[in-house]
CSV table of C-alpha atoms and ligand atoms in Angstrom, one decimal:
chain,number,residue,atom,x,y,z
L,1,UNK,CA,51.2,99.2,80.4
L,2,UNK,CA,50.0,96.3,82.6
L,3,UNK,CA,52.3,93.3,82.6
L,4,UNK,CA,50.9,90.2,83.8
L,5,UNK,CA,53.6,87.2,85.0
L,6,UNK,CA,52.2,84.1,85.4
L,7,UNK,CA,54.0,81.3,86.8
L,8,UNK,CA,51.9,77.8,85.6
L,9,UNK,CA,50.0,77.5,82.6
L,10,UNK,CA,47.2,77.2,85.0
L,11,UNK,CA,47.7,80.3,86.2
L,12,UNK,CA,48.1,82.0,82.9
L,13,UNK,CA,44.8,80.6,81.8
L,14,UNK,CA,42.7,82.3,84.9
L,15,UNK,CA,44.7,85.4,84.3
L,16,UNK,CA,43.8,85.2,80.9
L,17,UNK,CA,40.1,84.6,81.5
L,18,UNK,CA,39.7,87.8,84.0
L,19,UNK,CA,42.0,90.4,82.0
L,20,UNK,CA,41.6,89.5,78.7
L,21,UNK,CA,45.6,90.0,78.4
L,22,UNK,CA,47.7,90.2,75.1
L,23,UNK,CA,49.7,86.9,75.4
L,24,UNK,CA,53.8,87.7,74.8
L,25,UNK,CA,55.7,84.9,73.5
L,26,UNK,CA,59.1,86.3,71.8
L,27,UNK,CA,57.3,89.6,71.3
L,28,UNK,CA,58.7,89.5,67.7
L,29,UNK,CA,55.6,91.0,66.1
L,30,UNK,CA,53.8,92.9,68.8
L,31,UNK,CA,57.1,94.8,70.0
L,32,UNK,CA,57.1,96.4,66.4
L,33,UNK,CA,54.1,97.8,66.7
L,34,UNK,CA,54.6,99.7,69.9
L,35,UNK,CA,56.4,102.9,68.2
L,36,UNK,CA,53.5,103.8,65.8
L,37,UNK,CA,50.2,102.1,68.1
L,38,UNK,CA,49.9,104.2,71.0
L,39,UNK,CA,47.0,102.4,72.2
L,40,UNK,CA,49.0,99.6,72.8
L,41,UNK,CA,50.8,100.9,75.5
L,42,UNK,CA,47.4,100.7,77.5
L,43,UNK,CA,47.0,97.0,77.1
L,44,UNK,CA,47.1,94.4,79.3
L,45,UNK,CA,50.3,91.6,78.6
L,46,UNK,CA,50.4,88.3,80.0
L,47,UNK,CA,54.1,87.8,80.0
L,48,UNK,CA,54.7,83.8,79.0
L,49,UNK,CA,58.4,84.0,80.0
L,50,UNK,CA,58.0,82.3,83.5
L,51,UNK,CA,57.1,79.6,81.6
L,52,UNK,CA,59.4,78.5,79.6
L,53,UNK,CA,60.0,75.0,81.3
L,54,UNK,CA,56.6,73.9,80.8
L,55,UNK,CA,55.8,75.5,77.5
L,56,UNK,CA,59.6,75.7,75.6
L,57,UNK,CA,60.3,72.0,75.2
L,58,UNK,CA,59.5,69.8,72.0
L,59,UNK,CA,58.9,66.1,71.6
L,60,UNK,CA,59.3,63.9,68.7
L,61,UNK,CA,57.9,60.2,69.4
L,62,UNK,CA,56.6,57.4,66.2
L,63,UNK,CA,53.1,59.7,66.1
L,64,UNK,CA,53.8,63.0,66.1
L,65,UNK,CA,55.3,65.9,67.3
L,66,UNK,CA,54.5,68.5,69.6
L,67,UNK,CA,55.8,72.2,69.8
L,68,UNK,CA,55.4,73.9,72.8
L,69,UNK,CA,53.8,77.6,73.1
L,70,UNK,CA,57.2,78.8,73.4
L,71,UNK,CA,59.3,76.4,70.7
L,72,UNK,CA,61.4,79.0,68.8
L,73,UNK,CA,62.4,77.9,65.3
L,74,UNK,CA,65.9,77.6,66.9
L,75,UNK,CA,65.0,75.2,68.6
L,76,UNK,CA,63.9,72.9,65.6
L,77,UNK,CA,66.7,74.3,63.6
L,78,UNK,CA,68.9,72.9,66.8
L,79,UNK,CA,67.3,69.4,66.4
L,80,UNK,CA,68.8,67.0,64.1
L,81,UNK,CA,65.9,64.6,65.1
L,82,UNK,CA,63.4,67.1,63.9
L,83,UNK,CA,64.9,68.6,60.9
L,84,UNK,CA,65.0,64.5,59.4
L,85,UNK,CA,61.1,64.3,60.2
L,86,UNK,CA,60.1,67.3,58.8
L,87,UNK,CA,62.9,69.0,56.6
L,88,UNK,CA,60.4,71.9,55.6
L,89,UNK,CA,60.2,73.2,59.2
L,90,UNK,CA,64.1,73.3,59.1
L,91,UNK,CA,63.3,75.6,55.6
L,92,UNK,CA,60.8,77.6,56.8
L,93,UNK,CA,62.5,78.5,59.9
L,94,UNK,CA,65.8,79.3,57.9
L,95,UNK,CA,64.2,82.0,56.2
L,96,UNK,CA,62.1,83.8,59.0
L,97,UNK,CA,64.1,87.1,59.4
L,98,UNK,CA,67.6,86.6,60.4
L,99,UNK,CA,69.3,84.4,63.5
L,100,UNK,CA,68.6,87.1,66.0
L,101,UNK,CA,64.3,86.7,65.2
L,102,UNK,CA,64.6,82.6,64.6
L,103,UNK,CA,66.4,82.6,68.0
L,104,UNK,CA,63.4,84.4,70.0
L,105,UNK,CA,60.1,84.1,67.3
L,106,UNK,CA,57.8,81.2,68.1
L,107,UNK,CA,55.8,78.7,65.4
L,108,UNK,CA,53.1,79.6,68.0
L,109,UNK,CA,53.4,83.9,68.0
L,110,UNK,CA,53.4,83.4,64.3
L,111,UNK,CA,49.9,81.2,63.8
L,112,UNK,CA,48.5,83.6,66.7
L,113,UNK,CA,49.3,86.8,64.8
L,114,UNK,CA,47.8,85.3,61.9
L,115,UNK,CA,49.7,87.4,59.2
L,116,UNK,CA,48.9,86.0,55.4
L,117,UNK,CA,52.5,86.1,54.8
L,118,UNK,CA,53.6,84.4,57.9
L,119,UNK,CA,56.0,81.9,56.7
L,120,UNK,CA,55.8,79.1,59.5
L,121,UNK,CA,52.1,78.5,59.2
L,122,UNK,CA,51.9,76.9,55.4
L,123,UNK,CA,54.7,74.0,56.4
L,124,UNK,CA,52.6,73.8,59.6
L,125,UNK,CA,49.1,73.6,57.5
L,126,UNK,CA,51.3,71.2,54.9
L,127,UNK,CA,51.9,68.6,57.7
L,128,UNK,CA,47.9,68.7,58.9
L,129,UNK,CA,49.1,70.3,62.1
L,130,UNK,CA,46.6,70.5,65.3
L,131,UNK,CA,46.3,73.6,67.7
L,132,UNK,CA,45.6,72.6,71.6
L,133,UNK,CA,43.6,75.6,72.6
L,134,UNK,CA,44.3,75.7,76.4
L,135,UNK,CA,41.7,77.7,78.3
L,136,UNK,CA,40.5,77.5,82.4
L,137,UNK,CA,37.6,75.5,81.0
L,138,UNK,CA,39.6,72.9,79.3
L,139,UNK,CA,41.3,71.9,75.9
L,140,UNK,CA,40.3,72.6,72.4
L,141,UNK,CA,41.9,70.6,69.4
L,142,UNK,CA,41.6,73.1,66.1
L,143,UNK,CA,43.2,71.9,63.0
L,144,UNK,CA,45.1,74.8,61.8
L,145,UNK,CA,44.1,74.1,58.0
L,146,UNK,CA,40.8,75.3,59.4
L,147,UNK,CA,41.8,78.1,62.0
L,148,UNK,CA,41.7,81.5,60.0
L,149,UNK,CA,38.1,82.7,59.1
L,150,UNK,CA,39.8,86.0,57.7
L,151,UNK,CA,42.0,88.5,57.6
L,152,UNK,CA,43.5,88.3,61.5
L,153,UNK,CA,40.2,86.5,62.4
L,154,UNK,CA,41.0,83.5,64.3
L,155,UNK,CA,38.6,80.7,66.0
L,156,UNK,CA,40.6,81.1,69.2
L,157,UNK,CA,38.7,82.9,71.6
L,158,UNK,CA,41.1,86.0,73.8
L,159,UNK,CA,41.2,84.0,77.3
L,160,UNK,CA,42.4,81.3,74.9
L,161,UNK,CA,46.2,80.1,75.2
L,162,UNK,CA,47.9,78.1,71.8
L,163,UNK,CA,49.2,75.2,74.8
L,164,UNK,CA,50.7,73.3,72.0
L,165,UNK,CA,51.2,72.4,68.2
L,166,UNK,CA,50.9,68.7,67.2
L,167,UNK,CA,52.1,67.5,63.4
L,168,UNK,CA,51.3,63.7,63.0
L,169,UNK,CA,54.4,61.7,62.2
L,170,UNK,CA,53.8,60.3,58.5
L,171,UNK,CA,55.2,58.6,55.2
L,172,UNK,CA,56.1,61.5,53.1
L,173,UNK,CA,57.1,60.8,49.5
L,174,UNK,CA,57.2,64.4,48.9
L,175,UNK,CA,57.9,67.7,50.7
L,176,UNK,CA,58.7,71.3,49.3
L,177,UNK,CA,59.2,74.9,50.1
L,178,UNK,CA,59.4,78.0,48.4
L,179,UNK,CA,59.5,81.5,49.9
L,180,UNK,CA,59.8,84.7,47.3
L,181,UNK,CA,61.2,87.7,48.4
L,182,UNK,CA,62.9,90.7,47.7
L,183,UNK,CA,66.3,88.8,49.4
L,184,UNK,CA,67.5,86.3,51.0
L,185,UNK,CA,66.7,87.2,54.8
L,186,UNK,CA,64.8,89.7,56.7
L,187,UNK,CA,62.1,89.8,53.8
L,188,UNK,CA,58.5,89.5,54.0
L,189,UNK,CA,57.2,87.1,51.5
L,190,UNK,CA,56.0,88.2,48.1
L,191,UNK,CA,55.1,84.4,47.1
L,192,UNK,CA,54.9,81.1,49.2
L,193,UNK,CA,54.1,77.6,49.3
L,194,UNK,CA,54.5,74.2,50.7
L,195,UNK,CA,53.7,70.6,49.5
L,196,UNK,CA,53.6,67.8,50.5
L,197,UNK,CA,52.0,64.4,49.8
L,198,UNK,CA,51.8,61.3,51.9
L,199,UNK,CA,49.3,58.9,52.3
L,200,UNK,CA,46.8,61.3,53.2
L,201,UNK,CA,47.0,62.3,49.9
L,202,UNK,CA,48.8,66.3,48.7
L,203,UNK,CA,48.4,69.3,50.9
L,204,UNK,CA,48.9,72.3,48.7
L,205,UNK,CA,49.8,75.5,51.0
L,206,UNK,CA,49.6,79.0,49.9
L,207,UNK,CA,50.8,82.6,51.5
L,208,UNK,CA,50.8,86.0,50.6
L,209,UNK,CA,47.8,85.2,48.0
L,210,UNK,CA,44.6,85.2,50.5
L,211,UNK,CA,43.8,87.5,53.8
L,212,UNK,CA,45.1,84.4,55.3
L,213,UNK,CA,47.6,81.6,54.6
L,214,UNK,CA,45.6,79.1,52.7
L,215,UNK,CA,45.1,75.3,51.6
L,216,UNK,CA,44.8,75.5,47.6
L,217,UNK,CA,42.2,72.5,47.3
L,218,UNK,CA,41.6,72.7,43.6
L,219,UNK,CA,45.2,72.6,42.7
L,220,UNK,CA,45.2,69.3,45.2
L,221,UNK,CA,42.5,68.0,43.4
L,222,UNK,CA,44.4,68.6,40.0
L,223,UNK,CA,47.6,66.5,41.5
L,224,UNK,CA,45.6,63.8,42.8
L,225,UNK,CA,43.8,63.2,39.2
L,226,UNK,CA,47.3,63.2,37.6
L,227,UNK,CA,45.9,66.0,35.4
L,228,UNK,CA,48.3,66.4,32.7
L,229,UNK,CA,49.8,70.1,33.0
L,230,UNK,CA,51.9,71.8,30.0
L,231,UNK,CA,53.4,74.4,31.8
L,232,UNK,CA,52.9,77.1,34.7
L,233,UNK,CA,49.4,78.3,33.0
L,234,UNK,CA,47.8,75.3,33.3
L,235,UNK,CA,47.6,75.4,36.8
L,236,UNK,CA,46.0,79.2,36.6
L,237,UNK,CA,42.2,78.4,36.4
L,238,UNK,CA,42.9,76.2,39.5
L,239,UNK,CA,44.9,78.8,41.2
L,240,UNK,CA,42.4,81.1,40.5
L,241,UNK,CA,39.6,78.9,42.4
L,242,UNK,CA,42.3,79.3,45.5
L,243,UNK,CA,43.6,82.3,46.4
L,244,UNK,CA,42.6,86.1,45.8
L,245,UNK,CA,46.0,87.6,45.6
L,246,UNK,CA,46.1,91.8,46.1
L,247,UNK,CA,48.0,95.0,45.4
L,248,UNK,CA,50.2,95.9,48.0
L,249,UNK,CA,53.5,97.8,48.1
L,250,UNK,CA,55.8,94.7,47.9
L,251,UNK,CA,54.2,93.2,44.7
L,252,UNK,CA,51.1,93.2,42.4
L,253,UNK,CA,48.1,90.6,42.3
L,254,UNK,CA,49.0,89.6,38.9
L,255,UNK,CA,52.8,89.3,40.0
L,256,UNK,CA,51.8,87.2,42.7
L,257,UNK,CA,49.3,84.7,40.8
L,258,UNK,CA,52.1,84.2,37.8
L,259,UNK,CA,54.8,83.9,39.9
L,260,UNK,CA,52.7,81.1,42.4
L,261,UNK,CA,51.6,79.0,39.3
L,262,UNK,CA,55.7,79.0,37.9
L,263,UNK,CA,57.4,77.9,41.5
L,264,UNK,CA,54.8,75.6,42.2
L,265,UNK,CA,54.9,73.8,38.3
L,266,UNK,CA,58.6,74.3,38.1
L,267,UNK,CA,59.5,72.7,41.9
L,268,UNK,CA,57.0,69.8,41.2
L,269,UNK,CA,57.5,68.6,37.8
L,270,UNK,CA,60.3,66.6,38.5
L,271,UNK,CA,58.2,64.8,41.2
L,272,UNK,CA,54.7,64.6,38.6
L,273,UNK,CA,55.4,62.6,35.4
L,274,UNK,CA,52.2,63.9,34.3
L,275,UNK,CA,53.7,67.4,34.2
L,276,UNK,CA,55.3,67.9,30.9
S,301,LIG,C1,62.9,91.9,61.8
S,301,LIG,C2,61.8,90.9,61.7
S,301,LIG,C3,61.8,90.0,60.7
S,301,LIG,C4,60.7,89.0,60.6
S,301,LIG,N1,60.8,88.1,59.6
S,301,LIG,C5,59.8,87.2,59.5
S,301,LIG,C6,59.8,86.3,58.4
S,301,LIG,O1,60.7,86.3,57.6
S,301,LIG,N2,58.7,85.4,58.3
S,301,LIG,C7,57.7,85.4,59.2
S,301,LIG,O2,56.8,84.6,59.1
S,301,LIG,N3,57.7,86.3,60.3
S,301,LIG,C8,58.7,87.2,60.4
S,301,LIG,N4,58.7,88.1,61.5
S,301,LIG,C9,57.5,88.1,62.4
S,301,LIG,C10,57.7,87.3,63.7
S,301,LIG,O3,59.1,87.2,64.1
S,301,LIG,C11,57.1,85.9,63.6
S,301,LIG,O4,55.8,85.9,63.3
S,301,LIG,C12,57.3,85.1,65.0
S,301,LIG,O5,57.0,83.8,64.8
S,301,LIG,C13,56.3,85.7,66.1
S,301,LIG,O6,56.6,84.9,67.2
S,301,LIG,P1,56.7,85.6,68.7
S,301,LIG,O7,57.0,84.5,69.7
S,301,LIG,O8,57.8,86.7,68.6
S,301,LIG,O9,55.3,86.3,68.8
S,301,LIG,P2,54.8,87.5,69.7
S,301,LIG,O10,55.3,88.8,69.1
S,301,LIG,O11,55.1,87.3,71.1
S,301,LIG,O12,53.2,87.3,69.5
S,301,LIG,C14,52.6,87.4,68.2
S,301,LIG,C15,51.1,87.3,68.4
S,301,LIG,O13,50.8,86.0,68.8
S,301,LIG,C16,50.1,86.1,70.1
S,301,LIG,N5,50.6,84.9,70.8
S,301,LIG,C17,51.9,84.6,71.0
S,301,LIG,N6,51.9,83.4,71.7
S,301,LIG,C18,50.7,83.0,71.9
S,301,LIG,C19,50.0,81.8,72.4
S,301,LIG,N7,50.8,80.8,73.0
S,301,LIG,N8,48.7,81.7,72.4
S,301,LIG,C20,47.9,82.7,71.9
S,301,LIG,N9,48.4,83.8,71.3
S,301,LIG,C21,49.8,83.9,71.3
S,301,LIG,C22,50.4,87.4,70.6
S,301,LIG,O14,49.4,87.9,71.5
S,301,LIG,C23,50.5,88.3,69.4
S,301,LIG,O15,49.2,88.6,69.0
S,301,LIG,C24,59.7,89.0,61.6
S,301,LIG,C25,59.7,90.0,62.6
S,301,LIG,C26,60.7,90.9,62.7
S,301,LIG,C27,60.8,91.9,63.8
């Protein structure tokens, strides 16, 4: 095993660009692989740790606000400031694994390893967040809404760094979570979502329904046209438009779709009127 310790951002982006190294934020996700993937060991890492002064920090200001690389969801848990301007980080990050993984896991290790049940990336995606894709021939601004092409297929190219994550500050008038699980902590998600809806208009957020972690634009569509909806299977042929929910060992595809439609009409109808 190569380890690679850079000690700027600059310097991790050349590195980057001549090894083609495995970036290591908390190592949260790829330290779990190492006892089964033996062909990991043979990689090359680029250690961020060095950097934790230039790429740790966050800052709030009236337009937005920025996570570094290595912002762990301690760290927004930790700010008062930050839990007030966007509560459903504050939930997201209370129910990725336990203390011990929200003190060393970064928002930016879980966009990168671009899991469909990642939890952090749908409140992300809710608030319109922007990568900065740093690289040693500049910056690239990705919206994450349209990062993911596919299962773990990602428009970041490998000598391409996450720098930063920026949410615009906005007007929310709504703003919900819901993670399903087997328990309360250290489970993976069965069912997830987050909404929101500002003057932008509603960002419907799906995981653990699609290869990826997924906008649901029909069922935004429904809730901007005040579509009247009786109950959870109203929303179904609109779900169904969305996501592409599988069989997998923690749940079925048809446990996943009716279980999606029920939290999402059940946590919204007391914010629709239209809902009945
Ligand atoms: C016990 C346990 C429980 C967990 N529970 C949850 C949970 O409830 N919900 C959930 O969503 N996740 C969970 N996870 C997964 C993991 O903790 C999160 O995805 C975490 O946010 C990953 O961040 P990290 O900094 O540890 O990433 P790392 O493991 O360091 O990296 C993850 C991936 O991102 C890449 N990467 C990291 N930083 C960058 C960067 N700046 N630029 C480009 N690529 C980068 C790495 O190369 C790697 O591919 C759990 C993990 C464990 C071990």
């Amino acid at each position: 095993m190569n380890v690679l310790l850079p000690a700027s951002l600059e310097e991790a982006c050349d590195l980057l660009a001549e090894h083609r190294a495995v970036p290591v934020a908390g190592g949260t996700d790829l330290l779990v692989e190492w006892p089964q993937q033996l062909d990991a060991h043979r990689r090359t890492y680029l250690d961020l740790s060095a950097l934790e002064a230039e790429l740790r920090p966050h800052r709030l200001s009236d337009e937005a606000l920025v996570l570094g690389a290595l912002t762990t969801y301690w760290d927004v848990l930790q700010d008062p400031a930050v839990r007030r301007a966007f509560p459903l980080l504050a939930c997201a990050a209370r129910q990725v694994g336990a203390i011990q993984i929200q003190a060393r896991g970064t928002w930016a290790g879980n966009v990168a390893n671009a899991s469909p049940a990642a939890d952090g990336v749908p409140v992300l995606m809710a608030y319109d967040a922007v990568l900065e894709l740093a690289s040693r021939d500049g910056v690239e601004l990705v919206p994450l809404a349209s990062f993911y092409r596919g299962y773990k297929d990602m428009r970041r190219r490998p000598e391409q760094l996450i720098r930063s994550i920026r949410l615009p500050r906005r007007r929310y008038d709504l703003q919900w979570f819901e993670k399903v699980g087997s328990r309360r902590a250290q489970a993976i998600t069965k069912v997830g979502a987050a909404v929101t809806r500002s003057a932008a208009g509603w960002r419907v957020v799906a995981n653990s329904v699609a290869p990826t972690v997924c906008r649901c634009p029909s069922v935004e569509r429904l809730l901007a046209n005040e579509t009247p909806i009786a109950g959870p299977a109203d929303l179904l042929p609109a779900l169904r438009r969305d996501v592409s929910p599988i069989d997998d060992l923690r749940s079925t595809a048809a446990y996943r779709e009716r279980v999606l439609a029920r939290v999402l009409y059940w946590g919204l109808r007391d914010a629709c009127p239209w809902f009945r």
